[in-house]
Amino acid sequence: MLHIPKRGTSGSSIPIVVPVGADHDPRPAIASSLRASSEASPCTQTMHILVFNGTREPAVDPGLLIKELSETSAAFAVASIAEDVGYIRAVQEGLGIAAHLGTRQDLVGFLDADAVLHGTAHWAFLERALATEPTLDAISGMVIHDQCEMWETPSSQKFIRALESTRGVVNKPYIQGGAGGSLARRPAFERAVSTALDLGTLIGPSLSASALAAGRTIRATSHLPCGHTPRRTLEEWLTSVTAYEKSWRRLLGLYGTDVERPWREFLHDAEEVVSSDPGLSRDLADCQVLRQLVVDRVEQEHLSSTIKAEASLATSI
């Protein structure tokens, strides 16, 4: 531990775990989160737990970050893992720190180091939703890009505004992980982290799939827009989506294909809404074609690896 909070500041605080890789300066993310906490009435009590990880030099020196945050009234903790353990193990470490510090045991927040929360009183809104909806396991804001390429159409401002013009607030039937500043029931979140480590999946999809499989709900809401690093090239997008789809295919194998139905229904409804805008409709269709190509490739790779494993097992008998 590089920094622990003052005594007496943890018990009523919602822990917000922020994994920090070498490429990201978390200060804009933390500043937006602290602003969101202060906007609520009364202020939302949060404890930000930053976990630096990696062997490379971080984008910001942890000592400088500690100095700057110490000049505010923020409750925070900072830890460092001098290994490339990945964001999931960093989050797991953050959960352990939260338990050690005695933060709230019912809820946990998750924030990417390169996310920026734009919505008013972000954490208070999410906390209220969880308090009033017993079947809701997790809720996040929604990543919305002012400008982005065709392949990120479902996250574009133009797409979301088109849906909002006919639906009002848009709710996507999954959470957007740390990118959307998620708040979850802590037991559900901890199970998702364990699943992600066991299966080699991502936390957001793991939490979404497990909740849907259990007949519970999750959502990302456009009421709380968020900024996040966009995929500026098709190669970046393909790398990111391939990782997501590999994760999702493993989860479908565990939970069944029914957990994919809410997203397919959302897309079907969205296609109908944007059909009156030829340009937007074309971009959405082209994006879906690209995504399906990734899905097909991932499924083919999975099938090939399964066949090889079965053949190897047969020859060993």
CSV table of C-alpha atoms in Angstrom, one decimal:
chain,number,residue,atom,x,y,z
A,1,MET,CA,0.0,0.0,0.0
A,2,LEU,CA,1.3,3.4,-1.0
A,3,HIS,CA,-1.5,5.3,0.8
A,4,ILE,CA,-4.3,4.5,3.2
A,5,PRO,CA,-7.1,6.8,4.2
A,6,LYS,CA,-7.5,8.5,7.5
A,7,ARG,CA,-9.3,6.5,10.2
A,8,GLY,CA,-13.0,6.9,10.4
A,9,THR,CA,-13.5,7.7,6.7
A,10,SER,CA,-14.3,4.2,5.4
A,11,GLY,CA,-17.4,2.7,7.1
A,12,SER,CA,-20.1,4.5,5.2
A,13,SER,CA,-18.2,4.8,1.9
A,14,ILE,CA,-18.9,3.0,-1.3
A,15,PRO,CA,-15.6,1.6,-2.6
A,16,ILE,CA,-14.8,2.6,-6.2
A,17,VAL,CA,-12.1,0.3,-7.6
A,18,VAL,CA,-9.9,1.9,-10.3
A,19,PRO,CA,-7.4,-0.4,-11.9
A,20,VAL,CA,-4.6,1.8,-13.4
A,21,GLY,CA,-2.4,0.4,-16.2
A,22,ALA,CA,0.8,2.0,-17.4
A,23,ASP,CA,-0.8,3.8,-20.3
A,24,HIS,CA,-3.4,5.8,-18.4
A,25,ASP,CA,-3.4,8.9,-16.2
A,26,PRO,CA,-6.4,8.4,-13.9
A,27,ARG,CA,-6.6,12.0,-12.7
A,28,PRO,CA,-9.4,13.1,-15.1
A,29,ALA,CA,-11.4,9.9,-14.2
A,30,ILE,CA,-11.0,10.6,-10.5
A,31,ALA,CA,-11.8,14.3,-10.8
A,32,SER,CA,-15.0,13.5,-12.7
A,33,SER,CA,-16.0,10.9,-10.1
A,34,LEU,CA,-15.4,13.2,-7.2
A,35,ARG,CA,-17.4,15.9,-8.9
A,36,ALA,CA,-20.2,13.5,-9.4
A,37,SER,CA,-20.1,12.5,-5.7
A,38,SER,CA,-20.2,16.1,-4.5
A,39,GLU,CA,-23.2,17.0,-6.7
A,40,ALA,CA,-25.5,14.7,-4.8
A,41,SER,CA,-27.5,16.0,-1.8
A,42,PRO,CA,-26.3,14.8,0.6
A,43,CYS,CA,-22.9,14.1,-1.0
A,44,THR,CA,-22.3,10.5,-1.9
A,45,GLN,CA,-19.7,9.0,0.4
A,46,THR,CA,-17.1,7.2,-1.8
A,47,MET,CA,-13.7,5.7,-1.3
A,48,HIS,CA,-11.6,5.5,-4.4
A,49,ILE,CA,-9.2,2.6,-4.4
A,50,LEU,CA,-6.6,3.0,-7.2
A,51,VAL,CA,-4.5,-0.1,-8.0
A,52,PHE,CA,-1.5,0.6,-10.2
A,53,ASN,CA,-0.2,-2.4,-12.0
A,54,GLY,CA,2.5,-3.2,-14.6
A,55,THR,CA,6.3,-3.3,-15.0
A,56,ARG,CA,6.4,-0.2,-17.2
A,57,GLU,CA,6.7,3.4,-15.9
A,58,PRO,CA,3.1,4.6,-15.2
A,59,ALA,CA,1.7,7.6,-17.1
A,60,VAL,CA,1.6,9.5,-13.8
A,61,ASP,CA,3.8,9.0,-10.7
A,62,PRO,CA,1.7,7.5,-7.9
A,63,GLY,CA,3.5,9.8,-5.4
A,64,LEU,CA,2.3,12.9,-7.4
A,65,LEU,CA,-1.2,11.5,-7.5
A,66,ILE,CA,-1.2,10.9,-3.7
A,67,LYS,CA,0.1,14.4,-3.1
A,68,GLU,CA,-2.6,16.0,-5.3
A,69,LEU,CA,-5.5,14.0,-3.9
A,70,SER,CA,-4.2,14.6,-0.3
A,71,GLU,CA,-4.8,18.3,-1.0
A,72,THR,CA,-8.6,17.6,-1.4
A,73,SER,CA,-11.1,16.1,1.0
A,74,ALA,CA,-11.3,12.9,-1.0
A,75,ALA,CA,-11.1,9.6,0.8
A,76,PHE,CA,-8.8,7.3,-1.2
A,77,ALA,CA,-6.3,4.5,-1.1
A,78,VAL,CA,-3.5,3.8,-3.5
A,79,ALA,CA,-1.7,0.4,-4.1
A,80,SER,CA,0.9,-0.7,-6.6
A,81,ILE,CA,1.6,-4.2,-8.1
A,82,ALA,CA,4.9,-4.2,-9.8
A,83,GLU,CA,3.9,-7.0,-12.2
A,84,ASP,CA,1.8,-7.2,-15.4
A,85,VAL,CA,-1.1,-8.9,-13.6
A,86,GLY,CA,-3.9,-7.4,-15.8
A,87,TYR,CA,-6.9,-5.4,-14.8
A,88,ILE,CA,-9.0,-8.2,-13.4
A,89,ARG,CA,-6.4,-9.2,-10.8
A,90,ALA,CA,-5.9,-5.5,-10.0
A,91,VAL,CA,-9.7,-5.2,-9.4
A,92,GLN,CA,-9.5,-8.3,-7.2
A,93,GLU,CA,-6.7,-6.7,-5.2
A,94,GLY,CA,-8.9,-3.6,-4.9
A,95,LEU,CA,-11.8,-5.6,-3.5
A,96,GLY,CA,-9.4,-7.1,-0.9
A,97,ILE,CA,-8.3,-3.6,0.1
A,98,ALA,CA,-11.9,-2.4,0.3
A,99,ALA,CA,-12.7,-5.3,2.7
A,100,HIS,CA,-9.6,-4.5,4.8
A,101,LEU,CA,-10.5,-0.8,5.1
A,102,GLY,CA,-14.1,-1.6,6.2
A,103,THR,CA,-15.9,0.1,3.4
A,104,ARG,CA,-19.6,-0.7,2.7
A,105,GLN,CA,-20.2,-4.4,2.1
A,106,ASP,CA,-23.4,-4.1,0.0
A,107,LEU,CA,-22.1,-2.2,-3.0
A,108,VAL,CA,-19.0,-1.7,-5.1
A,109,GLY,CA,-18.2,0.7,-7.9
A,110,PHE,CA,-15.9,0.0,-10.8
A,111,LEU,CA,-14.3,2.8,-12.8
A,112,ASP,CA,-11.8,2.7,-15.7
A,113,ALA,CA,-8.7,4.9,-15.4
A,114,ASP,CA,-9.5,6.5,-18.8
A,115,ALA,CA,-13.3,7.0,-18.2
A,116,VAL,CA,-14.9,10.4,-17.6
A,117,LEU,CA,-18.3,10.7,-15.9
A,118,HIS,CA,-20.4,13.5,-17.4
A,119,GLY,CA,-23.7,12.8,-15.7
A,120,THR,CA,-24.9,14.8,-12.7
A,121,ALA,CA,-24.7,12.9,-9.3
A,122,HIS,CA,-23.6,9.7,-11.1
A,123,TRP,CA,-23.1,7.5,-8.1
A,124,ALA,CA,-26.2,8.7,-6.2
A,125,PHE,CA,-28.4,7.9,-9.2
A,126,LEU,CA,-26.9,4.4,-9.5
A,127,GLU,CA,-27.2,3.8,-5.7
A,128,ARG,CA,-30.9,4.9,-5.8
A,129,ALA,CA,-31.7,2.5,-8.7
A,130,LEU,CA,-30.2,-0.4,-6.8
A,131,ALA,CA,-32.0,0.6,-3.6
A,132,THR,CA,-35.4,0.7,-5.3
A,133,GLU,CA,-35.1,-2.2,-7.8
A,134,PRO,CA,-34.5,-5.5,-5.9
A,135,THR,CA,-33.9,-7.5,-9.0
A,136,LEU,CA,-31.2,-5.1,-10.4
A,137,ASP,CA,-27.7,-6.5,-9.9
A,138,ALA,CA,-25.7,-3.8,-11.5
A,139,ILE,CA,-26.1,-0.5,-13.4
A,140,SER,CA,-23.7,1.8,-15.3
A,141,GLY,CA,-23.6,5.0,-17.2
A,142,MET,CA,-23.3,4.8,-21.0
A,143,VAL,CA,-20.3,5.5,-23.1
A,144,ILE,CA,-21.3,8.0,-25.8
A,145,HIS,CA,-18.8,9.4,-28.3
A,146,ASP,CA,-19.4,12.9,-29.7
A,147,GLN,CA,-17.4,11.8,-32.8
A,148,CYS,CA,-16.4,8.3,-33.7
A,149,GLU,CA,-15.9,6.0,-36.7
A,150,MET,CA,-18.6,3.8,-38.3
A,151,TRP,CA,-17.5,0.7,-36.3
A,152,GLU,CA,-18.5,2.4,-33.1
A,153,THR,CA,-22.0,3.5,-34.3
A,154,PRO,CA,-23.9,1.9,-31.3
A,155,SER,CA,-21.9,4.2,-29.0
A,156,SER,CA,-22.2,7.3,-31.1
A,157,GLN,CA,-24.0,10.4,-30.0
A,158,LYS,CA,-26.0,10.5,-33.2
A,159,PHE,CA,-27.3,6.9,-32.6
A,160,ILE,CA,-28.2,7.5,-29.0
A,161,ARG,CA,-30.0,10.8,-29.7
A,162,ALA,CA,-32.0,9.1,-32.5
A,163,LEU,CA,-33.2,6.5,-30.0
A,164,GLU,CA,-33.8,9.1,-27.3
A,165,SER,CA,-36.0,11.1,-29.7
A,166,THR,CA,-38.5,8.3,-29.8
A,167,ARG,CA,-37.9,6.3,-26.5
A,168,GLY,CA,-36.6,8.9,-24.0
A,169,VAL,CA,-33.8,7.6,-21.9
A,170,VAL,CA,-32.0,4.7,-23.6
A,171,ASN,CA,-31.2,1.6,-21.6
A,172,LYS,CA,-28.9,-1.0,-23.0
A,173,PRO,CA,-29.4,-4.5,-21.6
A,174,TYR,CA,-25.9,-4.9,-20.2
A,175,ILE,CA,-23.5,-2.9,-18.1
A,176,GLN,CA,-20.5,-1.1,-19.6
A,177,GLY,CA,-18.0,-2.1,-16.9
A,178,GLY,CA,-15.5,0.4,-15.7
A,179,ALA,CA,-16.0,2.5,-18.9
A,180,GLY,CA,-19.5,3.4,-17.8
A,181,GLY,CA,-18.7,3.9,-14.1
A,182,SER,CA,-20.6,0.8,-12.9
A,183,LEU,CA,-22.2,0.2,-9.5
A,184,ALA,CA,-23.0,-3.3,-8.5
A,185,ARG,CA,-24.2,-5.4,-5.6
A,186,ARG,CA,-21.0,-6.5,-4.1
A,187,PRO,CA,-21.7,-10.3,-3.9
A,188,ALA,CA,-22.7,-10.3,-7.6
A,189,PHE,CA,-19.6,-8.3,-8.6
A,190,GLU,CA,-17.3,-10.5,-6.6
A,191,ARG,CA,-18.7,-13.6,-8.3
A,192,ALA,CA,-18.2,-11.9,-11.7
A,193,VAL,CA,-14.6,-11.2,-10.9
A,194,SER,CA,-14.1,-14.9,-9.9
A,195,THR,CA,-15.8,-16.0,-13.1
A,196,ALA,CA,-13.6,-13.7,-15.2
A,197,LEU,CA,-10.5,-15.1,-13.6
A,198,ASP,CA,-11.6,-18.7,-14.0
A,199,LEU,CA,-12.8,-18.4,-17.6
A,200,GLY,CA,-10.4,-15.8,-18.9
A,201,THR,CA,-13.3,-13.4,-19.6
A,202,LEU,CA,-14.0,-9.7,-19.0
A,203,ILE,CA,-15.7,-8.4,-15.8
A,204,GLY,CA,-18.6,-6.5,-17.5
A,205,PRO,CA,-19.8,-9.4,-19.7
A,206,SER,CA,-19.3,-11.8,-16.8
A,207,LEU,CA,-21.5,-9.7,-14.6
A,208,SER,CA,-24.1,-9.2,-17.3
A,209,ALA,CA,-24.3,-12.8,-18.3
A,210,SER,CA,-24.6,-14.2,-14.8
A,211,ALA,CA,-27.3,-11.7,-13.9
A,212,LEU,CA,-29.4,-12.5,-17.0
A,213,ALA,CA,-28.9,-16.2,-16.5
A,214,ALA,CA,-30.3,-15.9,-13.0
A,215,GLY,CA,-33.4,-14.0,-14.2
A,216,ARG,CA,-32.1,-10.7,-12.8
A,217,THR,CA,-31.4,-7.4,-14.5
A,218,ILE,CA,-28.6,-5.1,-15.5
A,219,ARG,CA,-28.4,-2.0,-17.6
A,220,ALA,CA,-26.4,0.9,-19.0
A,221,THR,CA,-28.4,4.2,-19.0
A,222,SER,CA,-28.0,7.1,-21.3
A,223,HIS,CA,-29.2,9.3,-18.4
A,224,LEU,CA,-25.5,9.2,-17.3
A,225,PRO,CA,-23.3,9.8,-20.3
A,226,CYS,CA,-19.6,8.9,-20.0
A,227,GLY,CA,-16.5,9.5,-22.0
A,228,HIS,CA,-14.0,6.8,-22.8
A,229,THR,CA,-11.0,6.3,-25.1
A,230,PRO,CA,-12.4,5.6,-28.5
A,231,ARG,CA,-11.0,3.0,-30.9
A,232,ARG,CA,-9.5,5.3,-33.5
A,233,THR,CA,-8.5,2.7,-36.0
A,234,LEU,CA,-10.2,-0.4,-37.4
A,235,GLU,CA,-7.3,-2.5,-36.0
A,236,GLU,CA,-7.9,-1.1,-32.5
A,237,TRP,CA,-11.6,-1.8,-32.8
A,238,LEU,CA,-11.0,-5.4,-34.1
A,239,THR,CA,-8.6,-6.1,-31.3
A,240,SER,CA,-11.0,-4.9,-28.6
A,241,VAL,CA,-14.1,-6.6,-30.1
A,242,THR,CA,-12.3,-9.8,-30.6
A,243,ALA,CA,-11.3,-9.9,-26.9
A,244,TYR,CA,-15.0,-9.1,-26.0
A,245,GLU,CA,-16.4,-11.8,-28.3
A,246,LYS,CA,-14.0,-14.4,-27.1
A,247,SER,CA,-15.1,-13.6,-23.6
A,248,TRP,CA,-18.8,-13.6,-24.5
A,249,ARG,CA,-18.6,-17.0,-26.4
A,250,ARG,CA,-17.1,-18.6,-23.2
A,251,LEU,CA,-19.9,-17.1,-21.2
A,252,LEU,CA,-22.5,-18.4,-23.6
A,253,GLY,CA,-21.0,-21.8,-23.1
A,254,LEU,CA,-21.4,-21.5,-19.4
A,255,TYR,CA,-24.8,-19.8,-19.2
A,256,GLY,CA,-26.5,-20.7,-22.5
A,257,THR,CA,-27.5,-18.6,-25.5
A,258,ASP,CA,-30.6,-17.1,-23.9
A,259,VAL,CA,-28.5,-14.5,-22.2
A,260,GLU,CA,-27.9,-12.9,-25.6
A,261,ARG,CA,-31.6,-12.4,-26.4
A,262,PRO,CA,-32.0,-9.0,-24.7
A,263,TRP,CA,-29.2,-7.5,-26.7
A,264,ARG,CA,-30.5,-9.0,-30.0
A,265,GLU,CA,-34.0,-7.5,-29.1
A,266,PHE,CA,-32.4,-4.1,-28.4
A,267,LEU,CA,-30.6,-4.1,-31.7
A,268,HIS,CA,-33.8,-5.2,-33.6
A,269,ASP,CA,-35.7,-2.3,-32.0
A,270,ALA,CA,-32.9,0.1,-32.7
A,271,GLU,CA,-32.8,-0.8,-36.4
A,272,GLU,CA,-36.4,0.0,-36.7
A,273,VAL,CA,-36.0,3.4,-35.0
A,274,VAL,CA,-33.1,4.5,-37.2
A,275,SER,CA,-34.5,3.2,-40.5
A,276,SER,CA,-35.8,6.7,-41.2
A,277,ASP,CA,-32.2,8.0,-41.3
A,278,PRO,CA,-30.5,6.3,-44.3
A,279,GLY,CA,-27.0,7.3,-43.3
A,280,LEU,CA,-27.3,6.2,-39.7
A,281,SER,CA,-29.1,3.0,-40.7
A,282,ARG,CA,-26.4,2.1,-43.2
A,283,ASP,CA,-23.6,2.8,-40.6
A,284,LEU,CA,-25.4,0.6,-38.1
A,285,ALA,CA,-25.8,-2.2,-40.6
A,286,ASP,CA,-22.2,-2.0,-41.7
A,287,CYS,CA,-21.1,-2.0,-38.1
A,288,GLN,CA,-23.1,-5.2,-37.5
A,289,VAL,CA,-21.6,-6.9,-40.5
A,290,LEU,CA,-18.1,-6.2,-39.2
A,291,ARG,CA,-19.1,-7.5,-35.8
A,292,GLN,CA,-20.6,-10.6,-37.2
A,293,LEU,CA,-17.3,-11.3,-39.1
A,294,VAL,CA,-15.5,-11.1,-35.8
A,295,VAL,CA,-18.1,-13.4,-34.2
A,296,ASP,CA,-17.8,-15.9,-37.0
A,297,ARG,CA,-14.0,-16.0,-36.8
A,298,VAL,CA,-14.0,-16.4,-33.0
A,299,GLU,CA,-16.5,-19.2,-33.2
A,300,GLN,CA,-14.5,-20.9,-35.9
A,301,GLU,CA,-11.3,-20.7,-33.8
A,302,HIS,CA,-13.3,-22.1,-30.8
A,303,LEU,CA,-14.6,-25.0,-32.9
A,304,SER,CA,-11.1,-25.7,-34.2
A,305,SER,CA,-9.5,-25.7,-30.8
A,306,THR,CA,-12.4,-28.0,-29.5
A,307,ILE,CA,-11.8,-30.5,-32.4
A,308,LYS,CA,-8.1,-30.5,-31.7
A,309,ALA,CA,-8.6,-31.1,-28.0
A,310,GLU,CA,-11.0,-34.0,-28.7
A,311,ALA,CA,-8.6,-35.5,-31.2
A,312,SER,CA,-5.8,-35.3,-28.7
A,313,LEU,CA,-7.9,-36.9,-26.0
A,314,ALA,CA,-8.9,-39.7,-28.4
A,315,THR,CA,-5.3,-40.5,-29.2
A,316,SER,CA,-4.3,-40.6,-25.6
A,317,ILE,CA,-6.9,-43.2,-24.7
